[in-house]
Amino acid sequence: MTDEQPLTKTLDFQLDIQSDNEGMLYDATFEARRVYNETIQLAKNGVDWDTIPDRVADDADLVKNTTQRVVAKALGAMENYYEYDDFNQPSHTKGVAYPLRANYEEGYNLSLTDDGDVAFRISAKPYKHVKGVLEGDDAHLDILKTALESPEWKIGTAEALFHNDNPELHVNVTNTEQTVRDKQD
């Protein structure tokens, strides 16, 4: 049997932060790690998984949508552990930054500037934004610009993170008219 699925790509960009608050984004990635660790710890302690998102969100210093995305990722890691890998249980003690996950137009936004650049706004904290323009590979920028203007494309979740101390944004885009064939036995 052959299923066709929409074509999804992850595009990576460097952030040219122009709002002079890169530190807030950096702090938010450590808050995302704290949220991830707390979620894993609660799941390990037997807390009902349905109650974890609201419980963690009450103490998080992140936008609610971002907290929900981080909690979902952590619970997904626990689910994979129980379903597929009974050996490598996710850790709740890591101290390194964790990607700030967000939904398009909820935790981050993108727009085209008059100069043809792609501007970003990331909600690093409630009511506090990091702003600037995306830099990166021309092919990735072209795909993203097309996605911003075309109904054939859907912009999805993104992750803001630091790679070698440089801020980046990894954006998922889906072309709803192009498909990938997935063969199933």
mmCIF file of C-alpha atoms in Angstrom, residues 40-183:
data_model
loop_
_atom_site.group_PDB
_atom_site.id
_atom_site.type_symbol
_atom_site.label_atom_id
_atom_site.label_comp_id
_atom_site.label_asym_id
_atom_site.label_seq_id
_atom_site.Cartn_x
_atom_site.Cartn_y
_atom_site.Cartn_z
ATOM 1 C CA ILE A 40 10.191 14.208 32.866
ATOM 2 C CA GLN A 41 10.507 14.168 36.673
ATOM 3 C CA LEU A 42 6.735 14.356 37.177
ATOM 4 C CA ALA A 43 6.153 11.577 34.626
ATOM 5 C CA LYS A 44 8.780 9.396 36.330
ATOM 6 C CA ASN A 45 7.085 10.027 39.682
ATOM 7 C CA GLY A 46 3.805 8.659 38.354
ATOM 8 C CA VAL A 47 1.887 11.919 38.041
ATOM 9 C CA ASP A 48 -1.081 11.595 35.679
ATOM 10 C CA TRP A 49 0.232 12.740 32.298
ATOM 11 C CA ASP A 50 -3.015 14.573 31.562
ATOM 12 C CA THR A 51 -2.423 16.888 34.537
ATOM 13 C CA ILE A 52 1.247 17.625 33.837
ATOM 14 C CA PRO A 53 0.807 20.344 31.158
ATOM 15 C CA ASP A 54 -1.312 22.613 33.367
ATOM 16 C CA ARG A 55 0.780 21.889 36.449
ATOM 17 C CA VAL A 56 4.033 22.788 34.691
ATOM 18 C CA ALA A 57 2.531 25.819 32.922
ATOM 19 C CA ASP A 58 1.597 27.385 36.268
ATOM 20 C CA ASP A 59 5.271 27.780 37.208
ATOM 21 C CA ALA A 60 6.810 28.372 33.778
ATOM 22 C CA ASP A 61 8.217 31.751 32.788
ATOM 23 C CA LEU A 62 7.461 31.098 29.122
ATOM 24 C CA VAL A 63 4.584 31.828 26.783
ATOM 25 C CA LYS A 64 1.873 29.216 27.394
ATOM 26 C CA ASN A 65 2.092 27.878 23.827
ATOM 27 C CA THR A 66 5.847 27.416 24.163
ATOM 28 C CA THR A 67 5.428 25.644 27.498
ATOM 29 C CA GLN A 68 2.856 23.330 25.912
ATOM 30 C CA ARG A 69 5.238 22.492 23.035
ATOM 31 C CA VAL A 70 8.135 21.719 25.430
ATOM 32 C CA VAL A 71 5.905 19.596 27.681
ATOM 33 C CA ALA A 72 4.593 17.696 24.639
ATOM 34 C CA LYS A 73 8.155 16.982 23.506
ATOM 35 C CA ALA A 74 9.112 15.704 26.970
ATOM 36 C CA LEU A 75 6.042 13.483 27.250
ATOM 37 C CA GLY A 76 6.766 12.201 23.734
ATOM 38 C CA ALA A 77 10.251 11.215 24.894
ATOM 39 C CA MET A 78 8.744 9.353 27.858
ATOM 40 C CA GLU A 79 6.208 7.657 25.582
ATOM 41 C CA ASN A 80 8.996 6.528 23.231
ATOM 42 C CA TYR A 81 10.919 5.180 26.213
ATOM 43 C CA TYR A 82 7.991 3.058 27.367
ATOM 44 C CA GLU A 83 7.011 1.963 23.867
ATOM 45 C CA TYR A 84 10.344 1.367 22.119
ATOM 46 C CA ASP A 85 13.397 1.738 24.324
ATOM 47 C CA ASP A 86 13.244 0.275 27.796
ATOM 48 C CA PHE A 87 16.931 1.128 28.330
ATOM 49 C CA ASN A 88 17.532 4.845 27.762
ATOM 50 C CA GLN A 89 15.051 6.672 29.982
ATOM 51 C CA PRO A 90 15.022 10.445 29.358
ATOM 52 C CA SER A 91 17.024 12.429 31.902
ATOM 53 C CA HIS A 92 15.483 15.037 34.176
ATOM 54 C CA THR A 93 18.829 16.378 35.401
ATOM 55 C CA LYS A 94 20.416 17.946 32.324
ATOM 56 C CA GLY A 95 21.518 21.535 32.778
ATOM 57 C CA VAL A 96 22.094 22.553 29.174
ATOM 58 C CA ALA A 97 19.809 24.825 27.164
ATOM 59 C CA TYR A 98 16.792 23.276 25.435
ATOM 60 C CA PRO A 99 15.258 24.504 22.167
ATOM 61 C CA LEU A 100 12.435 26.968 22.609
ATOM 62 C CA ARG A 101 9.595 25.289 20.675
ATOM 63 C CA ALA A 102 6.680 27.346 19.388
ATOM 64 C CA ASN A 103 3.759 27.294 16.973
ATOM 65 C CA TYR A 104 3.679 29.768 14.108
ATOM 66 C CA GLU A 105 1.705 32.927 14.929
ATOM 67 C CA GLU A 106 1.437 31.876 18.579
ATOM 68 C CA GLY A 107 4.985 31.724 19.940
ATOM 69 C CA TYR A 108 6.775 33.193 16.937
ATOM 70 C CA ASN A 109 5.935 35.111 13.805
ATOM 71 C CA LEU A 110 7.590 35.785 10.446
ATOM 72 C CA SER A 111 7.000 38.507 7.875
ATOM 73 C CA LEU A 112 8.537 39.909 4.723
ATOM 74 C CA THR A 113 10.155 43.346 4.997
ATOM 75 C CA ASP A 114 10.122 46.053 2.344
ATOM 76 C CA ASP A 115 13.798 45.197 1.712
ATOM 77 C CA GLY A 116 12.928 41.568 0.881
ATOM 78 C CA ASP A 117 14.260 40.146 4.166
ATOM 79 C CA VAL A 118 12.360 37.823 6.472
ATOM 80 C CA ALA A 119 11.732 39.461 9.835
ATOM 81 C CA PHE A 120 11.105 37.346 12.933
ATOM 82 C CA ARG A 121 9.491 37.940 16.294
ATOM 83 C CA ILE A 122 9.972 35.264 18.942
ATOM 84 C CA SER A 123 8.028 35.424 22.201
ATOM 85 C CA ALA A 124 10.862 34.520 24.553
ATOM 86 C CA LYS A 125 8.886 35.458 27.668
ATOM 87 C CA PRO A 126 5.268 36.485 28.189
ATOM 88 C CA TYR A 127 4.792 39.865 26.473
ATOM 89 C CA LYS A 128 8.518 40.128 25.701
ATOM 90 C CA HIS A 129 9.778 39.586 22.183
ATOM 91 C CA VAL A 130 13.114 39.100 20.460
ATOM 92 C CA LYS A 131 13.078 40.694 17.009
ATOM 93 C CA GLY A 132 15.328 40.834 13.976
ATOM 94 C CA VAL A 133 15.847 39.267 10.559
ATOM 95 C CA LEU A 134 16.713 35.758 9.444
ATOM 96 C CA GLU A 135 19.998 35.016 7.716
ATOM 97 C CA GLY A 136 21.053 31.824 6.033
ATOM 98 C CA ASP A 137 21.201 29.745 2.905
ATOM 99 C CA ASP A 138 19.552 31.448 -0.085
ATOM 100 C CA ALA A 139 17.668 28.271 -1.003
ATOM 101 C CA HIS A 140 16.132 28.059 2.490
ATOM 102 C CA LEU A 141 15.276 31.760 2.459
ATOM 103 C CA ASP A 142 13.609 31.364 -0.960
ATOM 104 C CA ILE A 143 11.481 28.450 0.268
ATOM 105 C CA LEU A 144 10.438 30.390 3.367
ATOM 106 C CA LYS A 145 9.566 33.510 1.362
ATOM 107 C CA THR A 146 7.437 31.362 -0.944
ATOM 108 C CA ALA A 147 5.765 29.748 2.077
ATOM 109 C CA LEU A 148 4.922 33.168 3.500
ATOM 110 C CA GLU A 149 3.172 34.211 0.282
ATOM 111 C CA SER A 150 1.653 30.989 -1.067
ATOM 112 C CA PRO A 151 -1.456 29.122 0.121
ATOM 113 C CA GLU A 152 0.246 25.897 -1.040
ATOM 114 C CA TRP A 153 2.573 26.112 1.942
ATOM 115 C CA LYS A 154 1.911 25.886 5.663
ATOM 116 C CA ILE A 155 4.397 27.216 8.223
ATOM 117 C CA GLY A 156 4.488 25.060 11.345
ATOM 118 C CA THR A 157 6.414 24.764 14.564
ATOM 119 C CA ALA A 158 9.861 26.210 15.016
ATOM 120 C CA GLU A 159 12.680 25.872 17.511
ATOM 121 C CA ALA A 160 14.867 28.737 18.655
ATOM 122 C CA LEU A 161 18.195 27.470 19.937
ATOM 123 C CA PHE A 162 21.848 28.280 20.297
ATOM 124 C CA HIS A 163 24.319 26.365 18.152
ATOM 125 C CA ASN A 164 27.963 27.080 19.009
ATOM 126 C CA ASP A 165 26.704 30.135 20.962
ATOM 127 C CA ASN A 166 24.968 31.501 17.851
ATOM 128 C CA PRO A 167 21.175 31.971 17.922
ATOM 129 C CA GLU A 168 19.255 30.000 15.299
ATOM 130 C CA LEU A 169 15.679 29.342 14.282
ATOM 131 C CA HIS A 170 14.685 26.005 12.731
ATOM 132 C CA VAL A 171 11.329 26.317 10.963
ATOM 133 C CA ASN A 172 9.112 23.489 9.703
ATOM 134 C CA VAL A 173 7.281 24.205 6.439
ATOM 135 C CA THR A 174 4.913 21.899 4.581
ATOM 136 C CA ASN A 175 3.980 22.024 0.914
ATOM 137 C CA THR A 176 0.402 20.803 0.878
ATOM 138 C CA GLU A 177 0.474 20.097 -2.862
ATOM 139 C CA GLN A 178 3.756 18.184 -3.048
ATOM 140 C CA THR A 179 3.800 14.739 -1.494
ATOM 141 C CA VAL A 180 6.228 12.080 -0.427
ATOM 142 C CA ARG A 181 5.273 8.499 -1.091
ATOM 143 C CA ASP A 182 5.470 6.328 1.967
ATOM 144 C CA LYS A 183 5.425 2.604 1.218
#
